[in-house]
Short mmCIF file of C-alpha atoms and ligand atoms in Angstrom, two decimals:
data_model
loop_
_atom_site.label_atom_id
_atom_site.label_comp_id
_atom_site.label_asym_id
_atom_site.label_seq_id
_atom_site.Cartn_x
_atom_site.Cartn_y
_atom_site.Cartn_z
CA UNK A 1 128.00 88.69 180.89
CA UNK A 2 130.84 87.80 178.54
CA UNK A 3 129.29 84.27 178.19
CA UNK A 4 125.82 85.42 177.80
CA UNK A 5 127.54 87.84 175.00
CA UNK A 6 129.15 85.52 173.28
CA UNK A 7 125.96 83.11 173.16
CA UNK A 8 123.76 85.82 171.14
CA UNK A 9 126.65 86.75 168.41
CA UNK A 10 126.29 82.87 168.16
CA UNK A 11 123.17 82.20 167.92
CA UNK A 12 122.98 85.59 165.37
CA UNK A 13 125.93 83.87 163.29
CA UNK A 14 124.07 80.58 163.14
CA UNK A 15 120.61 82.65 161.55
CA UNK A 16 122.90 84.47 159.33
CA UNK A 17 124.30 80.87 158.00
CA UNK A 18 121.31 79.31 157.59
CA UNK A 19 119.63 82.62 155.83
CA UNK A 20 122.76 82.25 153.13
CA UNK A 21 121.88 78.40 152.83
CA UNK A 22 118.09 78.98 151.96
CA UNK A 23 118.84 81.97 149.85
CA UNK A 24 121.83 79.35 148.02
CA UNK A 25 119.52 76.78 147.71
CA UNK A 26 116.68 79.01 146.06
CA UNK A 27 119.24 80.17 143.41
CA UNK A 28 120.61 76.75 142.93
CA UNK A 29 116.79 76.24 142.33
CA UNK A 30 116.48 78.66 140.00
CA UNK A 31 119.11 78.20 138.06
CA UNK A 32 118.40 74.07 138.05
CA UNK A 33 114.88 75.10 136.49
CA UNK A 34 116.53 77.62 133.83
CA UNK A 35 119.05 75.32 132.43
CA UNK A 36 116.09 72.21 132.78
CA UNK A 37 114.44 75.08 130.61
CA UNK A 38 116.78 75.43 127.95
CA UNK A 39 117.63 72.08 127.40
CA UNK A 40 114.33 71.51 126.85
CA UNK A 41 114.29 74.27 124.56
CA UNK A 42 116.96 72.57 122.70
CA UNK A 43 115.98 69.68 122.18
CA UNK A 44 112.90 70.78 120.98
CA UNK A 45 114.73 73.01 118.09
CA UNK A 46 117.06 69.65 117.53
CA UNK A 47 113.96 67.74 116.72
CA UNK A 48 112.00 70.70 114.85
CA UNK A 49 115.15 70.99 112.83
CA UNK A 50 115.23 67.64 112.28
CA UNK A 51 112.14 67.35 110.88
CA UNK A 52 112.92 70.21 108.62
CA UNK A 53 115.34 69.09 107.61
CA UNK A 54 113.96 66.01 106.22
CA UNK A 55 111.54 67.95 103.71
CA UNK A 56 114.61 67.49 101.23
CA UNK A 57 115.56 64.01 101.95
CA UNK A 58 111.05 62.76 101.54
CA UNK A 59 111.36 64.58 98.12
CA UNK A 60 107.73 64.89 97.79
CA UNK A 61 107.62 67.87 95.34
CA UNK A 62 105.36 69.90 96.85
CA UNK A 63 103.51 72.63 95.02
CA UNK A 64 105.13 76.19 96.62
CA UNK A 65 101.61 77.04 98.08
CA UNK A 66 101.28 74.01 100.41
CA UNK A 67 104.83 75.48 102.08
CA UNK A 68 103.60 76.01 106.09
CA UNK A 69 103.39 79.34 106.77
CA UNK A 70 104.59 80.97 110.32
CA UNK A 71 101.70 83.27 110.82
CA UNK A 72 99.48 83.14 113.69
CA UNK A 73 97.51 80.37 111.74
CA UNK A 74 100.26 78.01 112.78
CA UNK A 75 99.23 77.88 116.28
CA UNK A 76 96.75 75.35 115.19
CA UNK A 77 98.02 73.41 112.62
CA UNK A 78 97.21 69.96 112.52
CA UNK A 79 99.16 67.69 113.96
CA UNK A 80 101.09 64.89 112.43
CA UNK A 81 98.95 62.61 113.27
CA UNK A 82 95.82 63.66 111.34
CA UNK A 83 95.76 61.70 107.72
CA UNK A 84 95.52 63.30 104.51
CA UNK A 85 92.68 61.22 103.87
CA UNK A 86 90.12 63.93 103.21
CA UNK A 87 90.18 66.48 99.89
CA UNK A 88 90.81 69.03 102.05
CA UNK A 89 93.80 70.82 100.28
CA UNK A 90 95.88 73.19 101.95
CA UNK A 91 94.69 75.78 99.86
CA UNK A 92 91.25 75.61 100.95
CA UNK A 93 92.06 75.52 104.79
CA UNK A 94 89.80 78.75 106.15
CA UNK A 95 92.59 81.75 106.30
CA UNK A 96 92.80 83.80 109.14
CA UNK A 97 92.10 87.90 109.39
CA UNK A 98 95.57 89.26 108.44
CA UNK A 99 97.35 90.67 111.53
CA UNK A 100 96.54 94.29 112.46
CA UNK A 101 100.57 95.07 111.74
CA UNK A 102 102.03 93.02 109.10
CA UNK A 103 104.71 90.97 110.07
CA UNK A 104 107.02 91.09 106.99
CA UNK A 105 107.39 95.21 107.25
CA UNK A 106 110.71 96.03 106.67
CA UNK A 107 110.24 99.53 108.10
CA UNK A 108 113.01 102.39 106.35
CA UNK A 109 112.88 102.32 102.31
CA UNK A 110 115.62 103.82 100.06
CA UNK A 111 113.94 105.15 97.43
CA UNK A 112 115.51 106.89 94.24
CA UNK A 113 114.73 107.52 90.58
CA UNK A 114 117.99 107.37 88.89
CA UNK A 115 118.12 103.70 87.40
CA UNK A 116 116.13 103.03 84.21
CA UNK A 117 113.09 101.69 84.93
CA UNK A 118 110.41 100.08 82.61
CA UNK A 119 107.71 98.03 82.34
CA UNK A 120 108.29 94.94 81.36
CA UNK A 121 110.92 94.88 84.66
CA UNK A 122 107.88 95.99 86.94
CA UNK A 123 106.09 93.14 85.69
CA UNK A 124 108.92 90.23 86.15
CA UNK A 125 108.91 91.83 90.11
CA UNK A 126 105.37 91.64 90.45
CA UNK A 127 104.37 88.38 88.55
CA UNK A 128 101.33 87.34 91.58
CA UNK A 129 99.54 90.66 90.72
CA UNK A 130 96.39 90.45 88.83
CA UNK A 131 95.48 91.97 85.15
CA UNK A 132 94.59 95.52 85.98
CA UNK A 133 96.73 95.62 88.57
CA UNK A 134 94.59 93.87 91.09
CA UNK A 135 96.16 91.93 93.94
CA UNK A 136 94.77 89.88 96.86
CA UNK A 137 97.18 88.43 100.05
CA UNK A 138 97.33 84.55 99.54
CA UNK A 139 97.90 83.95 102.88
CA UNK A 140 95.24 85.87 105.26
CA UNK A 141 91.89 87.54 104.90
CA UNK A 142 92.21 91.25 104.38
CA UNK A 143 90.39 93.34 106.46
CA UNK A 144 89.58 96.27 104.11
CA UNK A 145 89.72 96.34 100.06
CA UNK A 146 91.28 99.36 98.87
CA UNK A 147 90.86 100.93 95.46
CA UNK A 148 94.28 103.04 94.90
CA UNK A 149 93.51 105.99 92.74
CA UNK A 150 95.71 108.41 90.84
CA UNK A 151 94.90 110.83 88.48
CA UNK A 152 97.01 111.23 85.87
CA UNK A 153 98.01 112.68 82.26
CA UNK A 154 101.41 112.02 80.36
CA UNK A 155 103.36 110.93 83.29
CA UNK A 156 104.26 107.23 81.96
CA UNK A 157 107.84 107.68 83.59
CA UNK A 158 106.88 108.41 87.02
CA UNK A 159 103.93 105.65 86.67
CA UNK A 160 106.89 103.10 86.23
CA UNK A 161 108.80 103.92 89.28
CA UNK A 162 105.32 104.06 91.22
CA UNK A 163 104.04 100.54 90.76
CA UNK A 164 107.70 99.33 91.23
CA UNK A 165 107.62 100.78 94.42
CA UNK A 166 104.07 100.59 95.23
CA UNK A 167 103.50 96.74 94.26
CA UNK A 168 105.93 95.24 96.63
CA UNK A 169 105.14 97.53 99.54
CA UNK A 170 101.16 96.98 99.39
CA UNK A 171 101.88 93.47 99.36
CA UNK A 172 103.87 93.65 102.40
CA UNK A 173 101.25 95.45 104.21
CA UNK A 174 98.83 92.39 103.31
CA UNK A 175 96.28 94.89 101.00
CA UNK A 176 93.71 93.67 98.89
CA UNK A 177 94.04 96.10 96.67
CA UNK A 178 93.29 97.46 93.01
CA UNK A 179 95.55 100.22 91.14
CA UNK A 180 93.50 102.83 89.04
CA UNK A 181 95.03 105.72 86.88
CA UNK A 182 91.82 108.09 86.21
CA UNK A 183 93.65 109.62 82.96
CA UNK A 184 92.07 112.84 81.77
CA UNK A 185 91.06 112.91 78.47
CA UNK A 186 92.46 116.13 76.01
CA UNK A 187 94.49 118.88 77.14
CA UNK A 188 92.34 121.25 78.79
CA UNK A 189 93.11 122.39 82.03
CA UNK A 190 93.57 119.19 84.33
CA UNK A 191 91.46 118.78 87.51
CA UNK A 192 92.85 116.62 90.15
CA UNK A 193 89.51 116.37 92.42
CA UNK A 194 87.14 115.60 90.08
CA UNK A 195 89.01 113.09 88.61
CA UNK A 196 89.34 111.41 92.38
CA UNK A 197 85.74 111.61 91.85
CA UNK A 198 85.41 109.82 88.93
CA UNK A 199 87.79 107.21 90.05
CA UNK A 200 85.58 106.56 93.10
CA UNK A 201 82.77 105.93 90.69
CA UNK A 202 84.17 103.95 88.32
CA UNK A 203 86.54 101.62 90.72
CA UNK A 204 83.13 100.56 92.92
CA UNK A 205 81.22 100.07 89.06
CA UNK A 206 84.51 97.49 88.58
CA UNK A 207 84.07 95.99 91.85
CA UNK A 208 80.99 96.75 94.51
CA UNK A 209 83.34 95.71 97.40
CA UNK A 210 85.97 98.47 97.54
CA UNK A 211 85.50 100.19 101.34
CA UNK A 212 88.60 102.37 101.17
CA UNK A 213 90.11 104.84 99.04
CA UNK A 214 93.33 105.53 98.66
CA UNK A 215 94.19 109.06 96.69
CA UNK A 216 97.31 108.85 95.18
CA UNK A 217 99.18 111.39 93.20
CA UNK A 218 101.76 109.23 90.88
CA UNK A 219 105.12 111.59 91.91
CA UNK A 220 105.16 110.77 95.60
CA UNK A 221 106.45 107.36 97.24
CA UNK A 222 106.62 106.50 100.77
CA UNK A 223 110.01 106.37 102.46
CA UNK A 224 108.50 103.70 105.03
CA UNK A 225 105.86 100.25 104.33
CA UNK A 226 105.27 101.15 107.90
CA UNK A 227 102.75 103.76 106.62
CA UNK A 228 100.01 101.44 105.90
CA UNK A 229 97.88 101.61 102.89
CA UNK A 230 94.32 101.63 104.30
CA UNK A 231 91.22 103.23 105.92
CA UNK A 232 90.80 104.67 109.41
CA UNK A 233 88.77 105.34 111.91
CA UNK A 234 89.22 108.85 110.62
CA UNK A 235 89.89 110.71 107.51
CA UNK A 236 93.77 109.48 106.66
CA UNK A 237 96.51 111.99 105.33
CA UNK A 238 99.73 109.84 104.62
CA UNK A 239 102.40 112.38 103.18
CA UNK A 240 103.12 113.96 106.13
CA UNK A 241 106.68 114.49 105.37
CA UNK A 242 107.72 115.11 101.76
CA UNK A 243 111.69 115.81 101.29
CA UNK A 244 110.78 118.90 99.09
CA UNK A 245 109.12 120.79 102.39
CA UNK A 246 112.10 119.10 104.34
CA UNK A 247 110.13 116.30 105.88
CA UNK A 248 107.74 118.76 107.59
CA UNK A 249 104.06 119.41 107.51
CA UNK A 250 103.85 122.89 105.51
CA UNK A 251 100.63 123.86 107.15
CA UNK A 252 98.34 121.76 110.11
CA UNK A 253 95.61 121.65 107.49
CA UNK A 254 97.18 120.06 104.71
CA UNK A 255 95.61 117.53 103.07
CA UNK A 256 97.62 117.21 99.93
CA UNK A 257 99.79 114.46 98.06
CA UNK A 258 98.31 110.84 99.71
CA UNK A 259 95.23 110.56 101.64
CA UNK A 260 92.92 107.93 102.15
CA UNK A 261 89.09 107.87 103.06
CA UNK A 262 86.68 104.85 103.57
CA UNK A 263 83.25 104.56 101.40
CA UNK A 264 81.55 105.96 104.73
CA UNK A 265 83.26 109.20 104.60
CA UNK A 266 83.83 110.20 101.37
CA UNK A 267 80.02 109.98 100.59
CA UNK A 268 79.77 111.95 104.10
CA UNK A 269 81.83 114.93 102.89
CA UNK A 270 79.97 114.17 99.36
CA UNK A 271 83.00 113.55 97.96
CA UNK A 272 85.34 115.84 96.43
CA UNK A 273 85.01 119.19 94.86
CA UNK A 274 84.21 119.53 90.83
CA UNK A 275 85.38 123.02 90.78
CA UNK A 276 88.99 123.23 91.14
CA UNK A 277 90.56 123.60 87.66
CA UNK A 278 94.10 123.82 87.84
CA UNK A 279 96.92 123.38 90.39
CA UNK A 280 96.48 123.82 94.13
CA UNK A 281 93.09 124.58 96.19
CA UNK A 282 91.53 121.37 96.01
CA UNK A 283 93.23 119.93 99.29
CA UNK A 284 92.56 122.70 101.28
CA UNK A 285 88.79 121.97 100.00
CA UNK A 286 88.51 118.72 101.10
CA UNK A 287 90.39 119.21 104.32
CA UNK A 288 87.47 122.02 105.01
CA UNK A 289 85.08 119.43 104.36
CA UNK A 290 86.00 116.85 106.77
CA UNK A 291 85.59 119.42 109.30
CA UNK A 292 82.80 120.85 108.79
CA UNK A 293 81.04 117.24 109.18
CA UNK A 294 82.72 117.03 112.16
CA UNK A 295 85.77 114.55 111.25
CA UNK A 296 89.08 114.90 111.95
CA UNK A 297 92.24 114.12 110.24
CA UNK A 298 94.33 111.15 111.86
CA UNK A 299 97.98 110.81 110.32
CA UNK A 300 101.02 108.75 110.97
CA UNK A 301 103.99 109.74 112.96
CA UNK A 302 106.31 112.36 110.97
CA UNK A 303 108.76 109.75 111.31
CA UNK A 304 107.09 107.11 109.19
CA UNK A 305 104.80 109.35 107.17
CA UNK A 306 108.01 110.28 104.72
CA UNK A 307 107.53 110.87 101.03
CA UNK A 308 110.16 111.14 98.03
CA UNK A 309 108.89 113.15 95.33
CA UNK A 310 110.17 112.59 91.68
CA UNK A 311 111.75 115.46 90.57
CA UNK A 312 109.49 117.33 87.60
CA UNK A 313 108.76 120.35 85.46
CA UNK A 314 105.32 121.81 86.09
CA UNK A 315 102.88 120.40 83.69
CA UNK A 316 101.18 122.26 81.01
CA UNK A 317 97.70 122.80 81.61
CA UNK A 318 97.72 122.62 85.48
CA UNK A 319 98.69 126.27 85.88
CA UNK A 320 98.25 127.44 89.52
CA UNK A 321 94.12 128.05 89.94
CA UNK A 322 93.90 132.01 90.59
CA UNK A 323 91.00 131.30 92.28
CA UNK A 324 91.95 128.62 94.58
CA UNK A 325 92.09 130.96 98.10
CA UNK A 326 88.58 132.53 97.46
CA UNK A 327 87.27 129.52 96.72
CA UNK A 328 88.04 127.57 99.79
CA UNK A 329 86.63 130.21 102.02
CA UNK A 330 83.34 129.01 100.53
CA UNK A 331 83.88 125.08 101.39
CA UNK A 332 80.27 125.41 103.10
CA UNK A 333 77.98 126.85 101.06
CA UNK A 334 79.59 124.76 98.17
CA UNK A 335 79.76 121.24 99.55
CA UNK A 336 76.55 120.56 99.28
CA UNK A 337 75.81 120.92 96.16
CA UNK A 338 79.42 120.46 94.12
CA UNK A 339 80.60 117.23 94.61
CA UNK A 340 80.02 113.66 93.84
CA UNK A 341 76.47 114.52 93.93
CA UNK A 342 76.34 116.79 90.78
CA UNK A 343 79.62 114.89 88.92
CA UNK A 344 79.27 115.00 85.54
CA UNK A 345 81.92 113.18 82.95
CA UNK A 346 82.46 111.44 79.83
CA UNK A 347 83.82 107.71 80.10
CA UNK A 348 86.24 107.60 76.98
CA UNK A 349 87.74 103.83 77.55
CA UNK A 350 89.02 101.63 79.94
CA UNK A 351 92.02 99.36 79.79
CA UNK A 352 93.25 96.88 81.71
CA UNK A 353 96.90 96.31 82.12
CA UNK A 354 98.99 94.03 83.78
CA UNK A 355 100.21 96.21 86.36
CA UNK A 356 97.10 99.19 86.45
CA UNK A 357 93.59 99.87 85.24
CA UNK A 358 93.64 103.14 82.96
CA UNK A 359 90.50 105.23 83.00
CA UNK A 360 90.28 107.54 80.26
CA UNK A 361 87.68 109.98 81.10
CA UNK A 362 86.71 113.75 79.54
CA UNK A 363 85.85 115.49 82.05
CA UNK A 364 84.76 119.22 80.81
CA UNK A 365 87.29 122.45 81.01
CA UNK A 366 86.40 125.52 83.37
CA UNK A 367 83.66 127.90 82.96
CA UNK A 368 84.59 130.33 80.45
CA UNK A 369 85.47 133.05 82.47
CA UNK A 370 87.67 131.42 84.23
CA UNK A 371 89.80 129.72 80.77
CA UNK A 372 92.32 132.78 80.78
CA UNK A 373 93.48 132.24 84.64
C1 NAG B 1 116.96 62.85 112.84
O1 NAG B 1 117.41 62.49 111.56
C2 NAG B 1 118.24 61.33 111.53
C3 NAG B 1 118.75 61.14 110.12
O2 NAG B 1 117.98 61.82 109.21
C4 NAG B 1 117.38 60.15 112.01
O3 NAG B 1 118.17 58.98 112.01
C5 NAG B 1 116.87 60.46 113.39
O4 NAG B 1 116.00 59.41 113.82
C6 NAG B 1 116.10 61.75 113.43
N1 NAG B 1 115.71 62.06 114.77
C7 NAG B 1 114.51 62.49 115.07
C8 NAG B 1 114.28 62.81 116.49
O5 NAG B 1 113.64 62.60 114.23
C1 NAG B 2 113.13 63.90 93.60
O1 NAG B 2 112.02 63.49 92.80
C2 NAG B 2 112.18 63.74 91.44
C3 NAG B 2 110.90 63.36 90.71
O2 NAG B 2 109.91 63.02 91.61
C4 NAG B 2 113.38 62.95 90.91
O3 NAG B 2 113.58 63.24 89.54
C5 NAG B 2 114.62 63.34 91.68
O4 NAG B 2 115.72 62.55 91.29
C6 NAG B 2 114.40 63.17 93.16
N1 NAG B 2 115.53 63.68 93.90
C7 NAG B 2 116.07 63.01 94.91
C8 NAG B 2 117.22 63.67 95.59
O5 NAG B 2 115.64 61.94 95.28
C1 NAG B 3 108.33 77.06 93.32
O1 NAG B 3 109.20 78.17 93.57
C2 NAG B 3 110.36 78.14 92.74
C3 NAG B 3 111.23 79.31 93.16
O2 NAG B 3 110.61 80.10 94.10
C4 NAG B 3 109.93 78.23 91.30
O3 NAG B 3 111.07 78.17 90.44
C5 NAG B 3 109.00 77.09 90.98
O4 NAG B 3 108.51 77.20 89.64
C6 NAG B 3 107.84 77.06 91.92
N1 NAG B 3 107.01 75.90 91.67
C7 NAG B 3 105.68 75.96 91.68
C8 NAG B 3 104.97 74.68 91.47
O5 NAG B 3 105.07 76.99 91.87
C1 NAG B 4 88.50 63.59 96.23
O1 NAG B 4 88.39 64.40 95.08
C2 NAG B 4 88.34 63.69 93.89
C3 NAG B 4 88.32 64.67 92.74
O2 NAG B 4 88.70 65.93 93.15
C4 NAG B 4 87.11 62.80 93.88
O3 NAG B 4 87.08 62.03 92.69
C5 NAG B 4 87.13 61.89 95.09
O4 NAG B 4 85.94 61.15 95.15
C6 NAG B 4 87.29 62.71 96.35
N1 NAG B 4 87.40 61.83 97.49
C7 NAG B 4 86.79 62.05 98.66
C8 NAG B 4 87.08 61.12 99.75
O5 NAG B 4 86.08 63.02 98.82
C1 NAG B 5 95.53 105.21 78.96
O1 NAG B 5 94.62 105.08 77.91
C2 NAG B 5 94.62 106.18 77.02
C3 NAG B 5 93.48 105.98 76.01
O2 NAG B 5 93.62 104.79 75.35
C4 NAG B 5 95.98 106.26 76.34
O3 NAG B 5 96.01 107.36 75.46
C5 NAG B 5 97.03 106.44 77.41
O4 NAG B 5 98.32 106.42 76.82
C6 NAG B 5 96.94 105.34 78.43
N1 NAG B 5 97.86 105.64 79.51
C7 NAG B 5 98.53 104.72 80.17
C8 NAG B 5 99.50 105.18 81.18
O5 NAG B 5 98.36 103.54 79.98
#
């Protein structure tokens, strides 16, 4: 009994031992391959940095645009091996779609408006955009080209702080972009809409390949590049959160500050109301509008969709529009008939700059009756 006992707690020891050795051996095994892995690995990065490190020593003073970029595209770049014989210069090697998210985003921005900002300083930052503003990513093939429009009268100093923030950040997002103030002509009472309107005219008159539309007003920067500049599937409102109604949507339907439709569905909603003169209303208008044709809003996450908003007296000549809450209740008989079907202005000049394209347009006053409010 005792012998028979003593042979199964054997035998059980013996499994037990040789279950440890397999399970040592697999580790051993594993651990064999992960260090093989690494030293692979680093020997690889001891020859790549190498080879880097010999740009300095060949000296071959190489224009800045033949530098190898990191992007996807460098998954098949050519190997060593294949000669320069051909003209093919690196600048006309096909470019690859930009990425769907950006890779340089640098996410949080800290934004503020007391150092002196001017022109000339904008310009030194921004030296690859374009006269009139007008920029194009070097590097990829932009999916969308986005006209950026603001409308505008006698705010030069927030302009300035605008395109210093704006320019880097749009180029960060990889946007093919152009910049557009629609500047409204005299001092009568200023209307924001119809000036979007006339922006949308005039921006696809300056170039026929604009499929997205940015709308802008030139107080209001993003607190985040992770908000990205472009169209949707949906009707896009991008100042979500703006620190002056604590970072918080005021109301679900607002549609105010930044927003952003594609060629497609502005002329859907035909485009924006004519009839708003003076502040507020307008928004609330077009928000109406993308409903009723059966769109929806799409935004970005409250924690990326933050705005700062320069600090600023009300203007003269954009009193609060009396009318503004009667009027949107009518979004549906009016649509139809006011919009960018029935827009009527005055082009007074267009200039380019180096950092914008300024649209001077007249664009009417209100009816009569309405002058007083
Ligand atoms: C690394 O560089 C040194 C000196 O520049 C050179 O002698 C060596 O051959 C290089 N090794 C490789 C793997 O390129
Ligand atoms: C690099 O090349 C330039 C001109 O081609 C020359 O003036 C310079 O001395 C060179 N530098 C080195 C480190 O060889
Ligand atoms: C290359 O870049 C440097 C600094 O970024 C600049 O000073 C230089 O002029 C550039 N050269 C060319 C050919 O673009
Ligand atoms: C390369 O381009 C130059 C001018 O750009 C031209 O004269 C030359 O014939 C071209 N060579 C080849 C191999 O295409
Ligand atoms: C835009 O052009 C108009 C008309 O020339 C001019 O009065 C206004 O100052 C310009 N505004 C800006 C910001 O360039």
């Amino acid at each position: 009994m005792t012998r028979l006992l003593l042979g199964v707690t054997l035998e059980r020891i013996c499994k037990a031992v040789l279950l440890l050795c397999l399970l040592h051996f697999v580790i051993i095994m594993i651990l064999y391959f992960d260090v093989y892995a690494q030293h692979l690995d680093f020997f690889s990065r001891f020859n790549t940095r190498n080879a880097s490190r010999a740009h300095p020593f060949s000296n071959s003073s190489r224009p800045n645009g033949t530098v190898p970029s990191y992007g996807p595209a460098s998954a098949e770049a050519p190997s060593p091996s294949t000669k320069p014989s051909t003209n093919q210069s690196a600048t006309e090697k096909p470019l690859q779609p930009c990425q769907e998210t950006p890779p340089g985003l640098v996410g949080r921005l800290l934004i503020e408006f007391s150092s002196p900002m001017s022109m000339e300083r904008v310009q030194r930052e921004n030296p690859d955009v374009r006269q009139g503003g007008k920029y194009t990513p070097p590097d990829c093939l932009p999916r969308q080209k986005v006209a950026i429009l603001i409308p505008f009268r006698h705010r030069e100093h927030h302009l300035k702080y605008w395109l210093h923030y704006l320019h880097p950040i749009l180029r960060r997002q990889k946007v093919a972009y152009g910049i557009y103030i629609i500047n409204q002509f005299g001092e009568d009472t200023f209307n924001r809409a119809k000036l979007l309107n006339v922006g949308f005219m005039e921006a696809l008159k300056d170039d026929e390949e604009y499929d997205c539309f940015i709308f802008s007003d030139v107080d209001l920067i993003p607190m985040d590049d992770r908000n990205l500049y472009r169209c949707y599937e949906q009707p896009r409102h991008f100042a979500v959160g703006m620190d002056k109604f604590g970072f918080r949507l005021p109301y679900a339907g607002y549609f105010g500050g930044v927003s952003g439709l594609s060629k497609s569905q502005f002329l859907k909603i035909n485009g924006f109301p004519n009839e708003y003169w003076g502040w507020g209303g307008e928004d609330d208008d077009i928000f109406n509008r993308i409903s009723l044709n059966g769109m929806k809003v799409s935004r970005p996450d409250i924690r990326i969709g933050r705005y700062r908003m320069i600090k600023h007296e009300r203007d003269k000549h954009n009193e609060p529009n009396p009318q503004r809450f009667t009027k949107i209740q009518n979004t549906k008989m009016t649509m139809k008939r006011d919009g960018i079907s029935s827009l009527q202005y005055r082009l007074v000049e267009i200039s380019r700059q180096p950092m914008y394209t300024n649209i001077t347009v007249e664009i009417g006053r209100p009816p009569p009756r309405l002058a007083r409010g």
